């Protein structure tokens, strides 16, 4: 087990306890984000009042255009922010800090840097129950949510996680992706060479 970065130095520079209640959808312009399924959830729950951020700065150009054309036909009451260009890291983190609600549509492992940083900052991250990341994080004890929970309680989007949950999530995250564990894992690899 080894990571090329660690949580507190490479992904999160500042500990936020409570974020805004905007929604972040996915992490890139790739089909594995299942954007249309997520946008369908937003439509079914009438969540158009929230500001929505849609990272599309890398991935598949044709798919990016499909998503951009699709969202043109939706009337959003909140702002729809399609992030089409790369930006400095600090600017991207400033956007993530607005997003206390994160909708990931992946079934396979993807967007772990974004997911871990957002969980560490105190975001509520939603997954399909079939997601391997959802299963992995819940098995580790990290508090994440399924879309089933969101359908049962749409008001989840209007509240922040309580401090105890955020602190517990951070402890688990640091014990798996923190600087100390990464240094130990690196030493273990070097000893085997």
PDB file of C-alpha atoms in Angstrom:
ATOM      1  CA  UNK A   1       0.000   0.000   0.000  1.00  0.00           C
ATOM      2  CA  UNK A   2       1.383   3.375  -1.013  1.00  0.00           C
ATOM      3  CA  UNK A   3       0.174   6.865  -1.958  1.00  0.00           C
ATOM      4  CA  UNK A   4       2.111   9.476  -3.888  1.00  0.00           C
ATOM      5  CA  UNK A   5       0.757  12.300  -1.769  1.00  0.00           C
ATOM      6  CA  UNK A   6      -0.499  12.783   1.732  1.00  0.00           C
ATOM      7  CA  UNK A   7      -3.693  14.339   2.916  1.00  0.00           C
ATOM      8  CA  UNK A   8      -2.459  17.175   5.086  1.00  0.00           C
ATOM      9  CA  UNK A   9       0.362  18.425   2.816  1.00  0.00           C
ATOM     10  CA  UNK A  10      -0.833  17.689  -0.706  1.00  0.00           C
ATOM     11  CA  UNK A  11      -4.619  17.711  -0.667  1.00  0.00           C
ATOM     12  CA  UNK A  12      -5.781  19.943   2.185  1.00  0.00           C
ATOM     13  CA  UNK A  13      -3.896  23.031   3.269  1.00  0.00           C
ATOM     14  CA  UNK A  14      -6.572  24.459   5.567  1.00  0.00           C
ATOM     15  CA  UNK A  15      -8.991  22.717   7.908  1.00  0.00           C
ATOM     16  CA  UNK A  16     -12.504  23.899   7.221  1.00  0.00           C
ATOM     17  CA  UNK A  17     -15.187  22.683   9.584  1.00  0.00           C
ATOM     18  CA  UNK A  18     -18.235  23.768   7.631  1.00  0.00           C
ATOM     19  CA  UNK A  19     -18.504  24.379   3.930  1.00  0.00           C
ATOM     20  CA  UNK A  20     -21.119  26.103   1.804  1.00  0.00           C
ATOM     21  CA  UNK A  21     -24.124  24.091   0.661  1.00  0.00           C
ATOM     22  CA  UNK A  22     -23.410  24.167  -3.077  1.00  0.00           C
ATOM     23  CA  UNK A  23     -23.271  20.885  -4.977  1.00  0.00           C
ATOM     24  CA  UNK A  24     -20.187  19.518  -6.739  1.00  0.00           C
ATOM     25  CA  UNK A  25     -20.911  16.915  -9.422  1.00  0.00           C
ATOM     26  CA  UNK A  26     -18.098  14.516 -10.328  1.00  0.00           C
ATOM     27  CA  UNK A  27     -14.533  15.403 -11.110  1.00  0.00           C
ATOM     28  CA  UNK A  28     -13.984  15.315 -14.863  1.00  0.00           C
ATOM     29  CA  UNK A  29     -15.479  15.049 -18.336  1.00  0.00           C
ATOM     30  CA  UNK A  30     -15.548  11.255 -18.373  1.00  0.00           C
ATOM     31  CA  UNK A  31     -18.536   8.946 -18.809  1.00  0.00           C
ATOM     32  CA  UNK A  32     -17.683   7.085 -15.614  1.00  0.00           C
ATOM     33  CA  UNK A  33     -18.916  10.170 -13.722  1.00  0.00           C
ATOM     34  CA  UNK A  34     -22.434   9.199 -14.840  1.00  0.00           C
ATOM     35  CA  UNK A  35     -23.402  12.876 -15.038  1.00  0.00           C
ATOM     36  CA  UNK A  36     -26.792  12.183 -16.604  1.00  0.00           C
ATOM     37  CA  UNK A  37     -27.750   9.873 -13.741  1.00  0.00           C
ATOM     38  CA  UNK A  38     -26.693  12.526 -11.215  1.00  0.00           C
ATOM     39  CA  UNK A  39     -28.532  15.279 -13.069  1.00  0.00           C
ATOM     40  CA  UNK A  40     -31.595  13.018 -13.063  1.00  0.00           C
ATOM     41  CA  UNK A  41     -31.320  12.743  -9.260  1.00  0.00           C
ATOM     42  CA  UNK A  42     -31.088  16.536  -9.055  1.00  0.00           C
ATOM     43  CA  UNK A  43     -34.173  16.834 -11.242  1.00  0.00           C
ATOM     44  CA  UNK A  44     -36.154  14.210  -9.288  1.00  0.00           C
ATOM     45  CA  UNK A  45     -35.391  15.952  -5.988  1.00  0.00           C
ATOM     46  CA  UNK A  46     -35.886  19.432  -7.506  1.00  0.00           C
ATOM     47  CA  UNK A  47     -32.455  20.574  -6.362  1.00  0.00           C
ATOM     48  CA  UNK A  48     -32.081  23.276  -8.993  1.00  0.00           C
ATOM     49  CA  UNK A  49     -32.143  25.948  -6.268  1.00  0.00           C
ATOM     50  CA  UNK A  50     -28.582  25.033  -5.227  1.00  0.00           C
ATOM     51  CA  UNK A  51     -25.505  26.445  -6.922  1.00  0.00           C
ATOM     52  CA  UNK A  52     -23.926  23.590  -8.836  1.00  0.00           C
ATOM     53  CA  UNK A  53     -20.285  23.134  -9.844  1.00  0.00           C
ATOM     54  CA  UNK A  54     -19.477  20.746 -12.664  1.00  0.00           C
ATOM     55  CA  UNK A  55     -15.737  20.080 -13.219  1.00  0.00           C
ATOM     56  CA  UNK A  56     -15.150  19.363 -16.912  1.00  0.00           C
ATOM     57  CA  UNK A  57     -11.587  20.646 -17.372  1.00  0.00           C
ATOM     58  CA  UNK A  58     -10.159  17.305 -18.424  1.00  0.00           C
ATOM     59  CA  UNK A  59     -11.364  14.030 -19.863  1.00  0.00           C
ATOM     60  CA  UNK A  60     -13.129  13.349 -23.147  1.00  0.00           C
ATOM     61  CA  UNK A  61     -13.844  16.392 -25.352  1.00  0.00           C
ATOM     62  CA  UNK A  62     -16.896  14.867 -27.076  1.00  0.00           C
ATOM     63  CA  UNK A  63     -18.406  13.828 -23.753  1.00  0.00           C
ATOM     64  CA  UNK A  64     -17.736  17.280 -22.307  1.00  0.00           C
ATOM     65  CA  UNK A  65     -19.667  18.831 -25.209  1.00  0.00           C
ATOM     66  CA  UNK A  66     -22.539  16.375 -24.676  1.00  0.00           C
ATOM     67  CA  UNK A  67     -22.824  17.404 -21.026  1.00  0.00           C
ATOM     68  CA  UNK A  68     -22.571  21.120 -21.839  1.00  0.00           C
ATOM     69  CA  UNK A  69     -25.335  20.773 -24.447  1.00  0.00           C
ATOM     70  CA  UNK A  70     -27.489  18.764 -22.038  1.00  0.00           C
ATOM     71  CA  UNK A  71     -27.298  21.283 -19.188  1.00  0.00           C
ATOM     72  CA  UNK A  72     -28.173  24.161 -21.542  1.00  0.00           C
ATOM     73  CA  UNK A  73     -31.722  22.783 -21.601  1.00  0.00           C
ATOM     74  CA  UNK A  74     -32.151  22.755 -17.823  1.00  0.00           C
ATOM     75  CA  UNK A  75     -33.485  25.759 -15.934  1.00  0.00           C
ATOM     76  CA  UNK A  76     -31.360  26.200 -12.840  1.00  0.00           C
ATOM     77  CA  UNK A  77     -32.558  28.563 -10.107  1.00  0.00           C
ATOM     78  CA  UNK A  78     -29.103  28.519  -8.553  1.00  0.00           C
ATOM     79  CA  UNK A  79     -25.977  29.148 -10.580  1.00  0.00           C
ATOM     80  CA  UNK A  80     -24.628  26.409 -12.832  1.00  0.00           C
ATOM     81  CA  UNK A  81     -20.842  26.677 -12.952  1.00  0.00           C
ATOM     82  CA  UNK A  82     -19.229  24.499 -15.601  1.00  0.00           C
ATOM     83  CA  UNK A  83     -15.514  24.419 -14.835  1.00  0.00           C
ATOM     84  CA  UNK A  84     -14.129  23.947 -18.340  1.00  0.00           C
ATOM     85  CA  UNK A  85     -10.579  25.194 -17.871  1.00  0.00           C
ATOM     86  CA  UNK A  86      -7.751  24.247 -15.557  1.00  0.00           C
ATOM     87  CA  UNK A  87      -7.187  26.743 -12.763  1.00  0.00           C
ATOM     88  CA  UNK A  88      -4.592  27.279 -10.060  1.00  0.00           C
ATOM     89  CA  UNK A  89      -4.903  24.802  -7.191  1.00  0.00           C
ATOM     90  CA  UNK A  90      -5.847  27.479  -4.634  1.00  0.00           C
ATOM     91  CA  UNK A  91      -8.712  28.677  -6.855  1.00  0.00           C
ATOM     92  CA  UNK A  92      -9.999  25.121  -7.212  1.00  0.00           C
ATOM     93  CA  UNK A  93      -9.847  24.598  -3.427  1.00  0.00           C
ATOM     94  CA  UNK A  94     -11.802  27.854  -2.980  1.00  0.00           C
ATOM     95  CA  UNK A  95     -14.529  26.390  -5.182  1.00  0.00           C
ATOM     96  CA  UNK A  96     -14.489  23.080  -3.285  1.00  0.00           C
ATOM     97  CA  UNK A  97     -14.945  25.026  -0.032  1.00  0.00           C
ATOM     98  CA  UNK A  98     -18.308  26.220  -1.353  1.00  0.00           C
ATOM     99  CA  UNK A  99     -19.438  22.637  -1.902  1.00  0.00           C
ATOM    100  CA  UNK A 100     -20.613  20.979   1.286  1.00  0.00           C
ATOM    101  CA  UNK A 101     -22.550  18.508  -0.879  1.00  0.00           C
ATOM    102  CA  UNK A 102     -20.650  16.291  -3.291  1.00  0.00           C
ATOM    103  CA  UNK A 103     -22.375  14.001  -5.796  1.00  0.00           C
ATOM    104  CA  UNK A 104     -20.101  11.297  -7.164  1.00  0.00           C
ATOM    105  CA  UNK A 105     -21.544   9.039  -9.830  1.00  0.00           C
ATOM    106  CA  UNK A 106     -18.646   6.640 -10.225  1.00  0.00           C
ATOM    107  CA  UNK A 107     -19.086   2.955  -9.674  1.00  0.00           C
ATOM    108  CA  UNK A 108     -15.355   2.274 -10.075  1.00  0.00           C
ATOM    109  CA  UNK A 109     -12.571   3.970  -8.120  1.00  0.00           C
ATOM    110  CA  UNK A 110     -12.130   7.528  -9.326  1.00  0.00           C
ATOM    111  CA  UNK A 111     -11.627  11.054  -7.947  1.00  0.00           C
ATOM    112  CA  UNK A 112     -10.016   9.882  -4.703  1.00  0.00           C
ATOM    113  CA  UNK A 113      -7.995  13.094  -4.272  1.00  0.00           C
ATOM    114  CA  UNK A 114     -11.154  15.204  -4.514  1.00  0.00           C
ATOM    115  CA  UNK A 115     -13.177  12.830  -2.332  1.00  0.00           C
ATOM    116  CA  UNK A 116     -10.582  12.624   0.445  1.00  0.00           C
ATOM    117  CA  UNK A 117      -9.942  16.373   0.479  1.00  0.00           C
ATOM    118  CA  UNK A 118     -13.672  17.150   0.585  1.00  0.00           C
ATOM    119  CA  UNK A 119     -14.328  14.622   3.341  1.00  0.00           C
ATOM    120  CA  UNK A 120     -11.442  16.078   5.326  1.00  0.00           C
ATOM    121  CA  UNK A 121     -12.905  19.570   4.893  1.00  0.00           C
ATOM    122  CA  UNK A 122     -16.259  18.341   6.219  1.00  0.00           C
ATOM    123  CA  UNK A 123     -18.327  17.740   3.072  1.00  0.00           C
ATOM    124  CA  UNK A 124     -21.165  15.274   2.753  1.00  0.00           C
ATOM    125  CA  UNK A 125     -20.260  12.944  -0.116  1.00  0.00           C
ATOM    126  CA  UNK A 126     -23.000  10.941  -1.861  1.00  0.00           C
ATOM    127  CA  UNK A 127     -22.480   7.745  -3.869  1.00  0.00           C
ATOM    128  CA  UNK A 128     -24.441   4.975  -5.499  1.00  0.00           C
ATOM    129  CA  UNK A 129     -24.444   1.982  -3.140  1.00  0.00           C
ATOM    130  CA  UNK A 130     -22.708  -0.060  -5.860  1.00  0.00           C
ATOM    131  CA  UNK A 131     -19.689   2.260  -5.831  1.00  0.00           C
ATOM    132  CA  UNK A 132     -16.487   0.521  -4.758  1.00  0.00           C
ATOM    133  CA  UNK A 133     -15.374   3.791  -3.107  1.00  0.00           C
ATOM    134  CA  UNK A 134     -18.631   3.958  -1.112  1.00  0.00           C
ATOM    135  CA  UNK A 135     -18.153   0.362   0.051  1.00  0.00           C
ATOM    136  CA  UNK A 136     -14.483   0.928   0.864  1.00  0.00           C
ATOM    137  CA  UNK A 137     -15.049   4.126   2.847  1.00  0.00           C
ATOM    138  CA  UNK A 138     -18.027   2.769   4.783  1.00  0.00           C
ATOM    139  CA  UNK A 139     -16.005  -0.359   5.640  1.00  0.00           C
ATOM    140  CA  UNK A 140     -13.278   1.944   7.005  1.00  0.00           C
ATOM    141  CA  UNK A 141     -15.888   3.732   9.139  1.00  0.00           C
ATOM    142  CA  UNK A 142     -15.955   7.007   7.186  1.00  0.00           C
ATOM    143  CA  UNK A 143     -19.369   8.695   7.206  1.00  0.00           C
ATOM    144  CA  UNK A 144     -20.521   8.969   3.608  1.00  0.00           C
ATOM    145  CA  UNK A 145     -24.005   8.821   2.154  1.00  0.00           C
ATOM    146  CA  UNK A 146     -25.915   6.930  -0.505  1.00  0.00           C
ATOM    147  CA  UNK A 147     -28.418   8.461  -2.884  1.00  0.00           C
ATOM    148  CA  UNK A 148     -31.045   6.253  -1.216  1.00  0.00           C
ATOM    149  CA  UNK A 149     -30.447   8.217   1.998  1.00  0.00           C
ATOM    150  CA  UNK A 150     -30.778  11.457   0.066  1.00  0.00           C
ATOM    151  CA  UNK A 151     -34.097  10.382  -1.459  1.00  0.00           C
ATOM    152  CA  UNK A 152     -35.333   9.496   2.033  1.00  0.00           C
ATOM    153  CA  UNK A 153     -34.142  12.803   3.486  1.00  0.00           C
ATOM    154  CA  UNK A 154     -33.475  15.597   0.938  1.00  0.00           C
ATOM    155  CA  UNK A 155     -32.937  18.034   3.841  1.00  0.00           C
ATOM    156  CA  UNK A 156     -29.500  16.394   4.277  1.00  0.00           C
ATOM    157  CA  UNK A 157     -28.282  18.968   1.765  1.00  0.00           C
ATOM    158  CA  UNK A 158     -29.305  21.880   3.967  1.00  0.00           C
ATOM    159  CA  UNK A 159     -27.338  20.900   7.076  1.00  0.00           C
ATOM    160  CA  UNK A 160     -23.655  20.567   7.830  1.00  0.00           C
ATOM    161  CA  UNK A 161     -22.120  17.444   9.282  1.00  0.00           C
ATOM    162  CA  UNK A 162     -21.745  17.791  13.020  1.00  0.00           C
ATOM    163  CA  UNK A 163     -18.263  18.374  14.391  1.00  0.00           C
ATOM    164  CA  UNK A 164     -17.987  14.872  15.920  1.00  0.00           C
ATOM    165  CA  UNK A 165     -18.581  13.251  12.514  1.00  0.00           C
ATOM    166  CA  UNK A 166     -16.052  15.553  10.824  1.00  0.00           C
ATOM    167  CA  UNK A 167     -13.431  14.850  13.504  1.00  0.00           C
ATOM    168  CA  UNK A 168     -14.000  11.088  13.273  1.00  0.00           C
ATOM    169  CA  UNK A 169     -13.786  11.162   9.468  1.00  0.00           C
ATOM    170  CA  UNK A 170     -10.505  13.103   9.699  1.00  0.00           C
ATOM    171  CA  UNK A 171      -9.003  10.594  12.126  1.00  0.00           C
ATOM    172  CA  UNK A 172      -9.841   7.717   9.798  1.00  0.00           C
ATOM    173  CA  UNK A 173      -8.608   9.583   6.730  1.00  0.00           C
ATOM    174  CA  UNK A 174      -5.308  10.527   8.386  1.00  0.00           C
ATOM    175  CA  UNK A 175      -4.767   6.958   9.573  1.00  0.00           C
ATOM    176  CA  UNK A 176      -4.996   5.792   5.949  1.00  0.00           C
ATOM    177  CA  UNK A 177      -3.734   8.727   3.824  1.00  0.00           C
ATOM    178  CA  UNK A 178      -1.837  10.949   6.240  1.00  0.00           C
ATOM    179  CA  UNK A 179       1.839  11.871   6.191  1.00  0.00           C
ATOM    180  CA  UNK A 180       2.837   9.458   8.979  1.00  0.00           C
ATOM    181  CA  UNK A 181       1.279   6.394   7.366  1.00  0.00           C
ATOM    182  CA  UNK A 182       2.643   7.345   3.928  1.00  0.00           C
ATOM    183  CA  UNK A 183       6.174   7.655   5.342  1.00  0.00           C
ATOM    184  CA  UNK A 184       5.803   4.234   7.016  1.00  0.00           C
ATOM    185  CA  UNK A 185       4.489   2.665   3.786  1.00  0.00           C
ATOM    186  CA  UNK A 186       7.377   4.183   1.825  1.00  0.00           C
ATOM    187  CA  UNK A 187       9.890   2.762   4.320  1.00  0.00           C
ATOM    188  CA  UNK A 188       8.253  -0.670   4.007  1.00  0.00           C
ATOM    189  CA  UNK A 189       8.651  -0.578   0.228  1.00  0.00           C
ATOM    190  CA  UNK A 190      12.278   0.567   0.445  1.00  0.00           C
ATOM    191  CA  UNK A 191      13.105  -2.238   2.875  1.00  0.00           C
ATOM    192  CA  UNK A 192      11.863  -4.781   0.310  1.00  0.00           C
ATOM    193  CA  UNK A 193      14.127  -3.523  -2.488  1.00  0.00           C
TER     194      UNK A 193
END
